[in-house]
Short mmCIF file of C-alpha atoms in Angstrom, two decimals:
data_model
loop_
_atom_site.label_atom_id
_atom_site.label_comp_id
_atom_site.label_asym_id
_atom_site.label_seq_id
_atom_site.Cartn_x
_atom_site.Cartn_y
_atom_site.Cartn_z
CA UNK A 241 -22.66 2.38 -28.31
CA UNK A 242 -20.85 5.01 -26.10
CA UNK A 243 -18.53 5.94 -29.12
CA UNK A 244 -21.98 6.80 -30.95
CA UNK A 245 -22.80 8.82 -27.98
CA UNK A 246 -20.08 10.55 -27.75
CA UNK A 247 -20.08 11.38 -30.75
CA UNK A 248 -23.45 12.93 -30.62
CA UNK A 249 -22.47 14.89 -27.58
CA UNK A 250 -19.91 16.23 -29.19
CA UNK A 251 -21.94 17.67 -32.09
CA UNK A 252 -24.63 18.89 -29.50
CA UNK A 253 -21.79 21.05 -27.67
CA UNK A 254 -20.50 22.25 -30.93
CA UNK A 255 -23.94 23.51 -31.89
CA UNK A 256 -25.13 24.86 -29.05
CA UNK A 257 -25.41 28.91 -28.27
CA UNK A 258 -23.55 30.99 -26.21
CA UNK A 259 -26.04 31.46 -23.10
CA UNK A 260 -25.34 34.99 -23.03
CA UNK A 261 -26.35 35.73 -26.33
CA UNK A 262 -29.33 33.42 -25.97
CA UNK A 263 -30.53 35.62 -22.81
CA UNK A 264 -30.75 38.72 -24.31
CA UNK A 265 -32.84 37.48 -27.68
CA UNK A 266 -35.40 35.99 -25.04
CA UNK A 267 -35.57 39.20 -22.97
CA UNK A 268 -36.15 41.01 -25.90
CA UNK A 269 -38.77 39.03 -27.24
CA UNK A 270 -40.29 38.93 -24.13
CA UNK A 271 -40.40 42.61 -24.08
CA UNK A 272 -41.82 43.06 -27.44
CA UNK A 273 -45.12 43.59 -26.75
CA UNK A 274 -44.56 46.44 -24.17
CA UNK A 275 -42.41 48.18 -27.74
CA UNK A 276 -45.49 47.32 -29.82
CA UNK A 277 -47.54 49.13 -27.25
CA UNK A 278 -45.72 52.05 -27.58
CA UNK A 279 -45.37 52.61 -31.17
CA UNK A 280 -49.19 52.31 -32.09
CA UNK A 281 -49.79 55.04 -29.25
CA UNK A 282 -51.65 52.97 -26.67
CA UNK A 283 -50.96 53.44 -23.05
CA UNK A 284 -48.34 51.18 -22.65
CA UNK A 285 -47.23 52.39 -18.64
CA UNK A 286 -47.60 49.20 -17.14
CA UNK A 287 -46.47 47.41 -20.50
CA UNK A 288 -43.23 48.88 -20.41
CA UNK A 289 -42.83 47.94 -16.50
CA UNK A 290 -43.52 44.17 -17.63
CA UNK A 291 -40.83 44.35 -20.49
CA UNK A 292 -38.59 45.83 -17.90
CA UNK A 293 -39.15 43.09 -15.24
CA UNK A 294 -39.44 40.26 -17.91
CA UNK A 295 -36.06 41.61 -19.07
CA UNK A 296 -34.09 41.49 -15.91
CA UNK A 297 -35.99 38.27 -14.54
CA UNK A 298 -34.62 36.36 -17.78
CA UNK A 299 -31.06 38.12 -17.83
CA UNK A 300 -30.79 36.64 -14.31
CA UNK A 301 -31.95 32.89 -14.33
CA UNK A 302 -28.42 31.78 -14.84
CA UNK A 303 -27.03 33.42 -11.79
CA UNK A 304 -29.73 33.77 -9.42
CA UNK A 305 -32.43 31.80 -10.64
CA UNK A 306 -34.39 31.81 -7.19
CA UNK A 307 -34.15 35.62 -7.54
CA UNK A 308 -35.55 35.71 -10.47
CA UNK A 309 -38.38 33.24 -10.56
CA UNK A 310 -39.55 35.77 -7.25
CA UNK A 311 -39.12 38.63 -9.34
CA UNK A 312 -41.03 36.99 -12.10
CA UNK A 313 -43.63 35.58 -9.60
CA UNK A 314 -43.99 39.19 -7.82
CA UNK A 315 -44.46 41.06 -11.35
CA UNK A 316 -47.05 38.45 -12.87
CA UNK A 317 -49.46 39.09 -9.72
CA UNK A 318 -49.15 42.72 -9.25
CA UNK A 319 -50.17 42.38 -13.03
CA UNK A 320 -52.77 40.23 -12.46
CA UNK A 321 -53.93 42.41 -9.17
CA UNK A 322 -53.63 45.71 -11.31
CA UNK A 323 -55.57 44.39 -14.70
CA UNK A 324 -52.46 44.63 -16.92
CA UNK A 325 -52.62 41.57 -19.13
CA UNK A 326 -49.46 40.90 -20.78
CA UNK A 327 -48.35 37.23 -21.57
CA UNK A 328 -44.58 38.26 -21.39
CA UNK A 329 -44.13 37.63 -17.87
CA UNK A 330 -45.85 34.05 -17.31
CA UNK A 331 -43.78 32.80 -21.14
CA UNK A 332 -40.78 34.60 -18.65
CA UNK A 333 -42.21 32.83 -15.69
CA UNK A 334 -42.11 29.84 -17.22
CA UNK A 335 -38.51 30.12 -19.11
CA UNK A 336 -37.40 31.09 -15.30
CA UNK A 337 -39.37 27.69 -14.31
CA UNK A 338 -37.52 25.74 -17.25
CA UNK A 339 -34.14 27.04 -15.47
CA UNK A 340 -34.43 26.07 -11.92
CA UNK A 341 -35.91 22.22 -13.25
CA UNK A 342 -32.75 21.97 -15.58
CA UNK A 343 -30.09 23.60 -13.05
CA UNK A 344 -30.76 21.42 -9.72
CA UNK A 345 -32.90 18.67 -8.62
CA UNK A 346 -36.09 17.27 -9.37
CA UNK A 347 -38.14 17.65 -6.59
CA UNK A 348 -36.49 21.58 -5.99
CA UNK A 349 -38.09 22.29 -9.73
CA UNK A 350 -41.48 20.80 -9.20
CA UNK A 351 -42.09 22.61 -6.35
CA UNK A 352 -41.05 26.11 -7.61
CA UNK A 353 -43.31 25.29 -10.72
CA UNK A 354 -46.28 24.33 -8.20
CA UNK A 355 -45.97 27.44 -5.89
CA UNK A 356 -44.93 29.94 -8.68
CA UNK A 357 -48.32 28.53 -10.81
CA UNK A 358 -50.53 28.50 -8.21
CA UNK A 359 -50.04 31.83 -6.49
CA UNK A 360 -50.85 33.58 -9.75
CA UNK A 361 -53.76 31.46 -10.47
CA UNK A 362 -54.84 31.93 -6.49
CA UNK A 363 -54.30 35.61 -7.38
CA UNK A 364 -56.54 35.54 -10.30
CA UNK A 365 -59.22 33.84 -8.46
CA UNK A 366 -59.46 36.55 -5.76
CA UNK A 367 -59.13 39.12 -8.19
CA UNK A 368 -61.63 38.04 -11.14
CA UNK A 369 -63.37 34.82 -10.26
CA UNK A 370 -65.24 34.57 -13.12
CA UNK A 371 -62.40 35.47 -15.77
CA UNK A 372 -60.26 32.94 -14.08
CA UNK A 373 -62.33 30.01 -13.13
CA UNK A 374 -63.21 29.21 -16.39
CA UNK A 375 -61.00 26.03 -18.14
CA UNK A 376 -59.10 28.43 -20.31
CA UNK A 377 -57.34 30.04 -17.24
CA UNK A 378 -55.69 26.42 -16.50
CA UNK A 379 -53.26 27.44 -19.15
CA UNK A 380 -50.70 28.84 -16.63
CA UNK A 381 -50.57 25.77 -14.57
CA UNK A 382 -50.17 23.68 -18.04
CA UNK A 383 -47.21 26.23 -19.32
CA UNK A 384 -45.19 26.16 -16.15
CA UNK A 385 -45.71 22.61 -15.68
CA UNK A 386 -44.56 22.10 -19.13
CA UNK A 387 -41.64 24.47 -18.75
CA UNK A 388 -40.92 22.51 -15.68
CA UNK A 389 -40.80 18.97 -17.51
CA UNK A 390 -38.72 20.32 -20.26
CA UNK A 391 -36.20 21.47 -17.75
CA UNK A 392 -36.27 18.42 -15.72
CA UNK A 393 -35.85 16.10 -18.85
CA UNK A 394 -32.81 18.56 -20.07
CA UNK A 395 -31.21 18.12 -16.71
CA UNK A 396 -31.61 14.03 -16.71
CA UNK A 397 -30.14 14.34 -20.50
CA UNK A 398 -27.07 16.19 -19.02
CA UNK A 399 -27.05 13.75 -16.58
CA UNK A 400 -26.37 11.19 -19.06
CA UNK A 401 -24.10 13.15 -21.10
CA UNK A 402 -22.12 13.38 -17.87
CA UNK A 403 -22.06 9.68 -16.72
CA UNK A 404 -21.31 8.39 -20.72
CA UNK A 405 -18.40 10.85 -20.53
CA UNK A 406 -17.04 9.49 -16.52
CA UNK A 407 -17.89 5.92 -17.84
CA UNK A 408 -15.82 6.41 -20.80
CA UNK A 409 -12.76 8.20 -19.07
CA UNK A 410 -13.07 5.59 -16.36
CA UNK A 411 -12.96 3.19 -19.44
CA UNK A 412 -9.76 5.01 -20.65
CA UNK A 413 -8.06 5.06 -17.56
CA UNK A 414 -9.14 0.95 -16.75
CA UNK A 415 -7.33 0.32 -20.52
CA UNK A 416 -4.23 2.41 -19.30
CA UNK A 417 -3.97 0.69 -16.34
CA UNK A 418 -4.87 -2.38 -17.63
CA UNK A 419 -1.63 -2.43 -19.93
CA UNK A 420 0.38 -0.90 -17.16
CA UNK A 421 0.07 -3.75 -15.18
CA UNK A 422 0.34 -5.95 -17.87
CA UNK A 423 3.70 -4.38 -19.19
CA UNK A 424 4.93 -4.93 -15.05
CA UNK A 425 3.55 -8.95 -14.84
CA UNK A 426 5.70 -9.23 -18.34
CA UNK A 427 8.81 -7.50 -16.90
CA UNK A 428 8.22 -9.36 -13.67
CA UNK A 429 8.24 -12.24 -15.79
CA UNK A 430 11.18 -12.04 -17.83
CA UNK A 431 12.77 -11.41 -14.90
CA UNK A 432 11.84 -14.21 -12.88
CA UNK A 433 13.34 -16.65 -16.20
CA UNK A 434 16.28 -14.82 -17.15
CA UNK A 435 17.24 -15.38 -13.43
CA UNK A 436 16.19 -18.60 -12.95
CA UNK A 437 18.04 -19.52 -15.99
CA UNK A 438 21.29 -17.47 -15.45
CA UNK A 439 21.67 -17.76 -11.88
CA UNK A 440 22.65 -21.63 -11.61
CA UNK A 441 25.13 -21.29 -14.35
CA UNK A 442 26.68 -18.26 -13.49
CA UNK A 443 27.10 -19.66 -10.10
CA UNK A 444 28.73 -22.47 -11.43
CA UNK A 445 31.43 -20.66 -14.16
CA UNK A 446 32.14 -18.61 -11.28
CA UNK A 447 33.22 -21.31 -9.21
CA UNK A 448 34.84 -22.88 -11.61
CA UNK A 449 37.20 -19.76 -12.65
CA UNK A 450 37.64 -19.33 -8.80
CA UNK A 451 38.76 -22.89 -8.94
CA UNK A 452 41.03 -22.42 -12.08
CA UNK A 453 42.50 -19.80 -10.36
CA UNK A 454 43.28 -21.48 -7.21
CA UNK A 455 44.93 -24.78 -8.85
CA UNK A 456 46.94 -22.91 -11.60
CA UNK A 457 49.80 -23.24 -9.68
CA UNK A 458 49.80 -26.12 -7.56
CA UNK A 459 47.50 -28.51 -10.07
CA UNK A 460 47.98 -27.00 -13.16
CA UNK A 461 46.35 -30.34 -14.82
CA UNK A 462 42.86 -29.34 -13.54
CA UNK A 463 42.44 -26.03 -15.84
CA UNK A 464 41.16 -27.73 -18.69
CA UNK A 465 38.36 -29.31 -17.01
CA UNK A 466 37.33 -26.24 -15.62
CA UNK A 467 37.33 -24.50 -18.47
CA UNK A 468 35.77 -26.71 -20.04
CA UNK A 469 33.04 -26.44 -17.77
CA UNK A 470 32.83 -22.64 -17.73
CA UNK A 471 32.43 -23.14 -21.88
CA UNK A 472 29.71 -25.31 -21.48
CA UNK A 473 27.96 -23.46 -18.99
CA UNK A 474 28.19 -20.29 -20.52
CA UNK A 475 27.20 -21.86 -23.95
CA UNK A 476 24.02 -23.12 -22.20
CA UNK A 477 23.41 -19.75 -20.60
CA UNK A 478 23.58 -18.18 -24.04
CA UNK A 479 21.17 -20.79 -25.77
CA UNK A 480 18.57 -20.46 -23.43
CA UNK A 481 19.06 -16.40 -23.15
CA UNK A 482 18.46 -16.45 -26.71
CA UNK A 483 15.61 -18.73 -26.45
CA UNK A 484 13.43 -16.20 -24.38
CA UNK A 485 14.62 -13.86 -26.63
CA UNK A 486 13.53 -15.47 -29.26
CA UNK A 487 10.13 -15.82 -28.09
CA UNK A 488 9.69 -12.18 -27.01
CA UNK A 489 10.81 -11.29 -30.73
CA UNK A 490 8.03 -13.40 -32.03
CA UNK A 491 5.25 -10.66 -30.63
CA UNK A 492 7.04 -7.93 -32.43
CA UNK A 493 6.09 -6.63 -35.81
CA UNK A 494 8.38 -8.45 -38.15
CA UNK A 495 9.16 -11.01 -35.76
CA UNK A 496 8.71 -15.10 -36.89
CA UNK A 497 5.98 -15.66 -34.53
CA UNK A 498 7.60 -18.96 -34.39
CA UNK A 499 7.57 -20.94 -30.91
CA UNK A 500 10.61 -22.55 -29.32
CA UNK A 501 10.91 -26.37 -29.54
CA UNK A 502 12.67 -26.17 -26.42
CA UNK A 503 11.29 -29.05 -24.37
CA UNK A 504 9.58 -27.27 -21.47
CA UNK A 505 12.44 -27.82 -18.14
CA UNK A 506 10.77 -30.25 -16.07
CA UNK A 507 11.63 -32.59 -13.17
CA UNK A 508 12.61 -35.09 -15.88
CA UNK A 509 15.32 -33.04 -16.27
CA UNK A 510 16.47 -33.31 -13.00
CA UNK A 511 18.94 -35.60 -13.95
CA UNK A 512 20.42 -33.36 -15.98
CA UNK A 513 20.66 -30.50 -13.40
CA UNK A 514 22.31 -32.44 -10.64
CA UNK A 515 25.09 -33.77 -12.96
CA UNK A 516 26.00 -29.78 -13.54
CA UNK A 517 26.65 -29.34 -10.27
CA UNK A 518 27.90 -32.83 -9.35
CA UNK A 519 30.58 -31.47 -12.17
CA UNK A 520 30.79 -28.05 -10.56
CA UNK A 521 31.94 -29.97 -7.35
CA UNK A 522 28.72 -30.35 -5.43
CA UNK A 523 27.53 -33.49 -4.50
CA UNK A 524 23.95 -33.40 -4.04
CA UNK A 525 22.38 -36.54 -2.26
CA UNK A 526 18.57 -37.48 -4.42
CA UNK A 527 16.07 -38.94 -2.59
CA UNK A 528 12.88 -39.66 -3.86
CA UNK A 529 9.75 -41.08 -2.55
CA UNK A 530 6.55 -42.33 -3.61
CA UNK A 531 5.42 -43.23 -7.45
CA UNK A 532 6.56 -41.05 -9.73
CA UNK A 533 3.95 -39.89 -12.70
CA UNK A 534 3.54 -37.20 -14.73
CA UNK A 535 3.10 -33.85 -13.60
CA UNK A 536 0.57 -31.15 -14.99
CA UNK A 537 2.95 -28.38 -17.13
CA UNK A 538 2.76 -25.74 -14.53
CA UNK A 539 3.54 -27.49 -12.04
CA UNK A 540 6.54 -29.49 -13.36
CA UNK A 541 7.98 -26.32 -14.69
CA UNK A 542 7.55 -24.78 -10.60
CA UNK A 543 9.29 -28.17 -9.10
CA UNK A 544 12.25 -27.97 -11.28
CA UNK A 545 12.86 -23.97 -11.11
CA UNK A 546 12.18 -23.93 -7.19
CA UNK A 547 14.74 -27.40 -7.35
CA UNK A 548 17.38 -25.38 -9.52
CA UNK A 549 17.50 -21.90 -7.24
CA UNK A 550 17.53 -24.13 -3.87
CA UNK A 551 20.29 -25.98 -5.20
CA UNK A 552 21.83 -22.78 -6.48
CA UNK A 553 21.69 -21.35 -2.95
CA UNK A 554 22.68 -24.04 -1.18
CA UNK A 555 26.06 -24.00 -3.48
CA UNK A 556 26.63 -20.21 -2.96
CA UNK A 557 25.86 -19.67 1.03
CA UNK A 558 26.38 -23.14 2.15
CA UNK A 559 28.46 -25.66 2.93
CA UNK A 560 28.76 -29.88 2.60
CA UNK A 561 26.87 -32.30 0.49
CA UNK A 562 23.63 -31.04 -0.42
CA UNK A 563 20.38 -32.88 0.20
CA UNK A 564 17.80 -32.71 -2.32
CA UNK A 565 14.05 -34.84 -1.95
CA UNK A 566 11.85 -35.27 -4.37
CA UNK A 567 8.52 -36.91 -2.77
CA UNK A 568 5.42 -37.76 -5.01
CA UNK A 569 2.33 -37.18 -2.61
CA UNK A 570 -1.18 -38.05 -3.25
CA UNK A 571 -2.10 -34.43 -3.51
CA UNK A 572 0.89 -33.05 -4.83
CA UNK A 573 4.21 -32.78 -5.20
CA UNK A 574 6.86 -31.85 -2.34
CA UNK A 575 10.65 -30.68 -2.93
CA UNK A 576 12.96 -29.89 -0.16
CA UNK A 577 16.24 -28.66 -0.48
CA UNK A 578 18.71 -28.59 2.83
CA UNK A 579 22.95 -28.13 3.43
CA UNK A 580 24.71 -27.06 6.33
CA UNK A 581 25.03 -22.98 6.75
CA UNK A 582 28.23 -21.56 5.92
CA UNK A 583 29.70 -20.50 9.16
CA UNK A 584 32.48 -17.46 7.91
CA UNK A 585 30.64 -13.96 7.43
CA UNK A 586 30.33 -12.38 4.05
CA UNK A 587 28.07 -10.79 2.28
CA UNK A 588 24.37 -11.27 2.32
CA UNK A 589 22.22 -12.57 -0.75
CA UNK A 590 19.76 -10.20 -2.44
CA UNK A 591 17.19 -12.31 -1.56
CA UNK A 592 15.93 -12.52 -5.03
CA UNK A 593 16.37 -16.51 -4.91
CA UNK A 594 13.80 -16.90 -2.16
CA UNK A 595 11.41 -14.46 -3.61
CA UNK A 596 11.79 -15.95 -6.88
CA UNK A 597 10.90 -19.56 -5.44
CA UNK A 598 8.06 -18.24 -3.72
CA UNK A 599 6.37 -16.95 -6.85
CA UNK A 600 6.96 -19.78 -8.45
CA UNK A 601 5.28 -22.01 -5.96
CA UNK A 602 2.53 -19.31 -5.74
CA UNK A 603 1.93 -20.09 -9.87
CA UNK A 604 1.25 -23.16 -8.80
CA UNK A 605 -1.12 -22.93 -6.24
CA UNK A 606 1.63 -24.00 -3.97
CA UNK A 607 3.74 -22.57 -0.97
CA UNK A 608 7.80 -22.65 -0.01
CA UNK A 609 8.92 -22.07 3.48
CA UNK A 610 12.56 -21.29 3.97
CA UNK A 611 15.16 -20.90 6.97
CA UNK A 612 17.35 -22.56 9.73
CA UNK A 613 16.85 -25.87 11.21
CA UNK A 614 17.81 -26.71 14.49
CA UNK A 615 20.28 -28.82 13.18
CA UNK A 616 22.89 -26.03 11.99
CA UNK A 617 21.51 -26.55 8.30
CA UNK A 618 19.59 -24.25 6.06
CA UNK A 619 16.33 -25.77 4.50
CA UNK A 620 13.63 -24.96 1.82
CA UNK A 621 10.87 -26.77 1.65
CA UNK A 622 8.24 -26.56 -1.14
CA UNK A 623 4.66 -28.52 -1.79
CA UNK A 624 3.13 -27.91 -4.88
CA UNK A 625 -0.68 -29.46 -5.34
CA UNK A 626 -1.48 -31.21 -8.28
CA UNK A 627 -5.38 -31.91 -8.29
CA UNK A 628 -7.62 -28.99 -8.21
CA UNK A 629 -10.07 -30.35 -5.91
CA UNK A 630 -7.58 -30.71 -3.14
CA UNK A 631 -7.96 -28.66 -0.03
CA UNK A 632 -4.82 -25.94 0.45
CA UNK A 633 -1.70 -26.85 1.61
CA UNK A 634 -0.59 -25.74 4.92
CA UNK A 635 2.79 -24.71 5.58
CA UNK A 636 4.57 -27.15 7.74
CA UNK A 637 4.92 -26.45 11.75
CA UNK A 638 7.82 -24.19 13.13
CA UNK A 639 11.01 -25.71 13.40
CA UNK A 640 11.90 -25.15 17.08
CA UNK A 641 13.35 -21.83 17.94
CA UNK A 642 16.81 -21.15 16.44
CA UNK A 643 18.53 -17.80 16.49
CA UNK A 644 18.15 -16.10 13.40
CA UNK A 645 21.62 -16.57 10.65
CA UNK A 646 22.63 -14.20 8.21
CA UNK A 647 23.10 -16.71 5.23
CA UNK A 648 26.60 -15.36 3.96
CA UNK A 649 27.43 -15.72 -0.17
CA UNK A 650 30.21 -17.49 -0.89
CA UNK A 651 33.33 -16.05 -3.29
CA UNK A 652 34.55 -19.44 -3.78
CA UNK A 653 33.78 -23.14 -3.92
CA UNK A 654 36.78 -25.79 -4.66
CA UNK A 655 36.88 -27.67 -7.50
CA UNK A 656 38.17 -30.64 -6.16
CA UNK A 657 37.42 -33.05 -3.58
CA UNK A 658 37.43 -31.41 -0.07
CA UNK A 659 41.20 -32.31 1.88
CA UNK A 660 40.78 -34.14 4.94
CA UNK A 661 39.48 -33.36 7.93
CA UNK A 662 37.03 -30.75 6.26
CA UNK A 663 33.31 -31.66 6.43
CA UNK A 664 32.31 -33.65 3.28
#
């Protein structure tokens, strides 16, 4: 419908005439009479002064259209008080009329058409009551009024035209926007995968060639397992790299359109996940409680991402065993993630890891909380609700005050078992 209407506006504005041009035809059409006057040899004095005013009160109903419906107004009574009858100057009343209705608003037109009608009918009546009391001389109100209504419906028409146009550009600019912010969710997430998929195992070849390096010497027998391990991690980083690829390809012209059969990571997985890092090194203590059952898609795929980067984080910035929970609540589903903090400086994290967990939890409908404990340990702790109908989780109370810790990242985790005398 608007494309129609555009359309049609379009062709209106190509076939309309310059205004200019327009003027001057109507001025001199107006003043045609006073010309015919003069040519058959009449007395054509106050015929010529009508053309004259006519002329200038049209030329200026652009510009000055209160001007000239007063000039118009002033000439047609003085005509009408001096006996010159000449219908030029109420048709030029009345194209004046037509301007003011189409040029501003409604009720400004109506009442110029009311006062400008009905002082030269007034007139009239004073003049030659029984010329203009008859039903004939009712003509000038219907002219002007009709003038007035043409106007008035021109100016709601380019009111139209005007909102069709806004409602289409705001259209435009919705769409834009629209794919803007769909092009940013997409990046964002990409993102969010590629890093929950890389992270872990880049975290763990990088201890292990950290490792490598530091038993080359002193246990050279211990290499091969760790490069072993940085092959199969980087193989699995690959795979699923070219996975997502894989899928993204599939929306592109030429692409196979063809999903991955990729089992969807879930917490059944988790097994999986903790026996990469119990290789890596890091012993990471499951608990679970309550019955476990199946988990709706969303939700599964939130429990084991948010349990991958907290397990991740507790490798890089802290220290000891790791503890991990898994607890199956009537509502939902609750992971918590905790390790002792790394007491040497170094560098701090990006914080991409947190923020990361935290939008997966909010995909969910779900929160995370994250920080120190009053313990010395570092803990994140995620519930993720499982029935719609459930009211909204609350995060859990403050842990008592602690002073805030700079969560350093670690260059290096051993390979092997902690010596003695180190905390296991």
């Amino acid at each position: 419908m608007e494309t129609r209407d555009l359309a049609r506006i379009k062709a209106f504005k190509e076939a309309a005439h310059k205004p200019l041009v327009l003027d001057v035809l109507l001025a001199f059409a107006l003043s045609w009479a006073a010309t015919k006057a003069a040519v058959d040899g009449r007395p054509a004095t106050g015929d010529i002064v009508v053309a004259v005013v006519a002329f200038l009160a049209v030329l200026l109903r652009r510009v000055r259209p209160l001007v000239a419906l007063g000039i118009a107004t002033a000439s047609t009574i003085g005509a009408v008080w001096h006996g010159v009858s000449n219908p030029g100057l109420i048709v030029a009343l009345g194209v004046i009329t037509y301007s003011i209705a189409a040029h501003t608003s409604r009720r400004e037109g109506w009442i110029c058409a009311l006062t400008a009608s009905s002082l030269v009918y007034l007139t009239g009546l004073i003049i030659s009551p029984q010329d203009w009391w008859r039903f004939e001389s009712l003509g000038v109100f219907a002219w002007i009024f009709m003038a007035a209504a043409l106007g008035d419906a021109v100016r709601s028409q380019r009111a139209y035209i005007r909102e069709v146009e806004d409602r289409a550009q705001r259209a435009e600019q919705t769409r834009e926007e629209e794919a803007r912010r769909r092009v940013v969710d997409e990046r964002v997430r990409i993102a969010r995968e590629l890093h929950d998929i890389v992270a872990h195992h880049i975290a763990v070849i990088s201890v292990q060639a950290g490792a490598a390096a530091h038993v080359a010497e002193r246990q050279p027998e211990q290499i091969g397992p760790a490069l072993a391990q940085i092959r199969e991690s980087s193989g699995t980083v690959l795979r699923e790299i070219q996975s997502v690829v894989g899928v993204l390809r599939g929306d592109e012209p030429g692409g196979t359109g063809s999903e991955s059969t990729e089992p969807t990571p879930g917490l059944a997985r988790l097994p999986e996940l903790l026996a990469s890092f119990e290789t890596a090194g890091f012993p990471v203590r499951l608990r679970r409680r309550g019955a476990e059952r199946p988990l709706p898609a969303v939700t599964d795929l939130a429990a084991y991402r948010i349990a991958q980067e907290g397990l991740t984080n507790a490798c890089k910035y802290g220290i000891g065993p790791i503890r991990l929970l898994v607890e199956y609540a009537p509502s939902g589903v609750i992971i918590e993630i905790s390790n002792e903090i790394r007491p040497a400086p170094a560098e701090p994290g990006t914080g991409y890891g947190l923020l990361g967990m935290r939008e997966r939890a909010t995909s969910a409908a779900g929160f995370v909380s994250a920080g120190p404990t009053g313990d010395g340990r570092f803990r994140v702790h995620a519930v993720l609700p499982t029935e719609a109908t459930a009211p909204a989780p609350h995060p859990p109370p403050p842990e008592p005050a602690v002073p805030p810790v700079i969560v350093p990242a670690a260059k290096s985790c051993p390979l092997s078992p902690l010596p003695k005398g180190r905390p296991a």
